Amino acid sequence: MRDKPYAGPSGTNEFNELSPDEMAKAMYEYQLLGECFETSSDEEMMGRGWVLENPLILIEGHGDNVRRAKRELTAAVALARHQGVSWTAIGDALDMSRAEARARYGTMD
């Protein structure tokens, strides 16, 4: 888990021109993003400033990733079931109950 974002990069003046309200808004937006990018360093987060200007780019990209991950997960569950893996083991791997896993992916049986 990454640390909470700090007030800004050291050794730069990119925030010097911001009013206190603009600074507070920018830092809140970085904090919101920081909760999503748990493995990114503070410096990497500050480099993602473009996301603040157009978060739809981020939404579209992650939407594509989610759809791909769902397809891959569905295929992985089908393969596991084909190989005889129990619904209990699949549920454990997905951090859900056996019943939840079977309800979500059970049409493959």
Short mmCIF file of C-alpha atoms in Angstrom, two decimals:
data_model
loop_
_atom_site.label_atom_id
_atom_site.label_comp_id
_atom_site.label_asym_id
_atom_site.label_seq_id
_atom_site.Cartn_x
_atom_site.Cartn_y
_atom_site.Cartn_z
CA MET A 1 0.00 0.00 0.00
CA ARG A 2 1.40 3.39 -0.93
CA ASP A 3 1.81 6.23 1.54
CA LYS A 4 -0.63 9.12 1.40
CA PRO A 5 0.42 11.72 -1.19
CA TYR A 6 2.47 14.62 0.12
CA ALA A 7 2.02 18.31 -0.68
CA GLY A 8 4.17 18.33 -3.79
CA PRO A 9 7.45 17.35 -5.37
CA SER A 10 10.53 18.73 -3.66
CA GLY A 11 12.88 20.90 -5.66
CA THR A 12 10.27 22.17 -8.14
CA ASN A 13 8.05 25.20 -8.32
CA GLU A 14 5.11 23.78 -10.27
CA PHE A 15 2.73 24.66 -7.43
CA ASN A 16 4.08 28.16 -6.79
CA GLU A 17 1.59 29.77 -9.16
CA LEU A 18 -1.48 28.13 -7.58
CA SER A 19 -3.80 29.90 -5.18
CA PRO A 20 -4.50 28.15 -1.88
CA ASP A 21 -7.88 26.99 -3.23
CA GLU A 22 -6.30 25.65 -6.43
CA MET A 23 -3.62 23.89 -4.38
CA ALA A 24 -6.24 22.29 -2.12
CA LYS A 25 -8.24 21.14 -5.15
CA ALA A 26 -5.16 19.68 -6.87
CA MET A 27 -4.02 17.85 -3.75
CA TYR A 28 -7.50 16.42 -3.16
CA GLU A 29 -7.55 15.14 -6.74
CA TYR A 30 -4.09 13.60 -6.31
CA GLN A 31 -5.31 11.98 -3.09
CA LEU A 32 -8.31 10.48 -4.91
CA LEU A 33 -6.00 9.09 -7.57
CA GLY A 34 -3.55 7.87 -4.95
CA GLU A 35 -6.19 5.57 -3.53
CA CYS A 36 -6.35 3.85 -6.94
CA PHE A 37 -2.63 3.65 -7.66
CA GLU A 38 -1.50 1.85 -4.51
CA THR A 39 1.81 0.68 -5.97
CA SER A 40 2.83 4.03 -7.48
CA SER A 41 5.35 6.24 -5.72
CA ASP A 42 4.53 9.84 -4.89
CA GLU A 43 6.76 10.99 -7.75
CA GLU A 44 4.92 8.73 -10.20
CA MET A 45 1.60 10.09 -8.94
CA MET A 46 2.70 13.68 -9.48
CA GLY A 47 3.62 12.71 -13.04
CA ARG A 48 0.03 11.65 -13.65
CA GLY A 49 -1.22 15.23 -13.67
CA TRP A 50 -2.76 14.70 -17.12
CA VAL A 51 -5.36 12.49 -15.46
CA LEU A 52 -6.64 15.44 -13.48
CA GLU A 53 -7.28 17.35 -16.69
CA ASN A 54 -9.14 14.50 -18.42
CA PRO A 55 -10.09 11.62 -16.11
CA LEU A 56 -12.19 10.07 -18.88
CA ILE A 57 -8.94 8.85 -20.46
CA LEU A 58 -8.23 6.95 -17.25
CA ILE A 59 -11.80 5.63 -17.09
CA GLU A 60 -11.69 4.40 -20.69
CA GLY A 61 -8.32 2.71 -20.19
CA HIS A 62 -9.36 0.99 -17.01
CA GLY A 63 -12.70 0.03 -18.54
CA ASP A 64 -10.79 -1.82 -21.25
CA ASN A 65 -8.61 -3.47 -18.59
CA VAL A 66 -11.66 -4.54 -16.56
CA ARG A 67 -13.35 -6.09 -19.60
CA ARG A 68 -10.17 -7.98 -20.50
CA ALA A 69 -9.67 -9.12 -16.91
CA LYS A 70 -13.27 -10.39 -16.74
CA ARG A 71 -12.79 -12.41 -19.94
CA GLU A 72 -9.50 -13.84 -18.68
CA LEU A 73 -10.97 -14.65 -15.26
CA THR A 74 -13.95 -16.38 -16.82
CA ALA A 75 -11.60 -18.46 -18.99
CA ALA A 76 -9.40 -19.29 -16.00
CA VAL A 77 -12.40 -20.46 -13.96
CA ALA A 78 -13.61 -22.58 -16.88
CA LEU A 79 -10.16 -24.16 -17.16
CA ALA A 80 -9.99 -24.78 -13.41
CA ARG A 81 -13.41 -26.44 -13.41
CA HIS A 82 -12.42 -28.53 -16.45
CA GLN A 83 -9.36 -29.69 -14.49
CA GLY A 84 -11.54 -30.63 -11.51
CA VAL A 85 -10.82 -27.71 -9.19
CA SER A 86 -13.59 -27.37 -6.59
CA TRP A 87 -15.87 -24.37 -6.27
CA THR A 88 -14.56 -23.98 -2.73
CA ALA A 89 -10.97 -23.58 -4.00
CA ILE A 90 -12.10 -21.19 -6.73
CA GLY A 91 -14.09 -19.15 -4.23
CA ASP A 92 -11.09 -19.01 -1.91
CA ALA A 93 -8.88 -17.79 -4.77
CA LEU A 94 -11.43 -15.08 -5.58
CA ASP A 95 -11.94 -14.13 -1.92
CA MET A 96 -15.59 -15.13 -2.06
CA SER A 97 -17.66 -18.03 -0.87
CA ARG A 98 -18.11 -21.24 -2.83
CA ALA A 99 -21.74 -20.29 -3.41
CA GLU A 100 -20.83 -16.82 -4.72
CA ALA A 101 -18.24 -18.26 -7.08
CA ARG A 102 -20.64 -20.88 -8.37
CA ALA A 103 -23.44 -18.31 -8.78
CA ARG A 104 -21.16 -16.03 -10.79
CA TYR A 105 -19.36 -18.65 -12.90
CA GLY A 106 -21.50 -21.77 -12.51
CA THR A 107 -23.00 -21.60 -15.99
CA MET A 108 -19.79 -23.26 -17.15
CA ASP A 109 -20.62 -26.60 -15.51
#
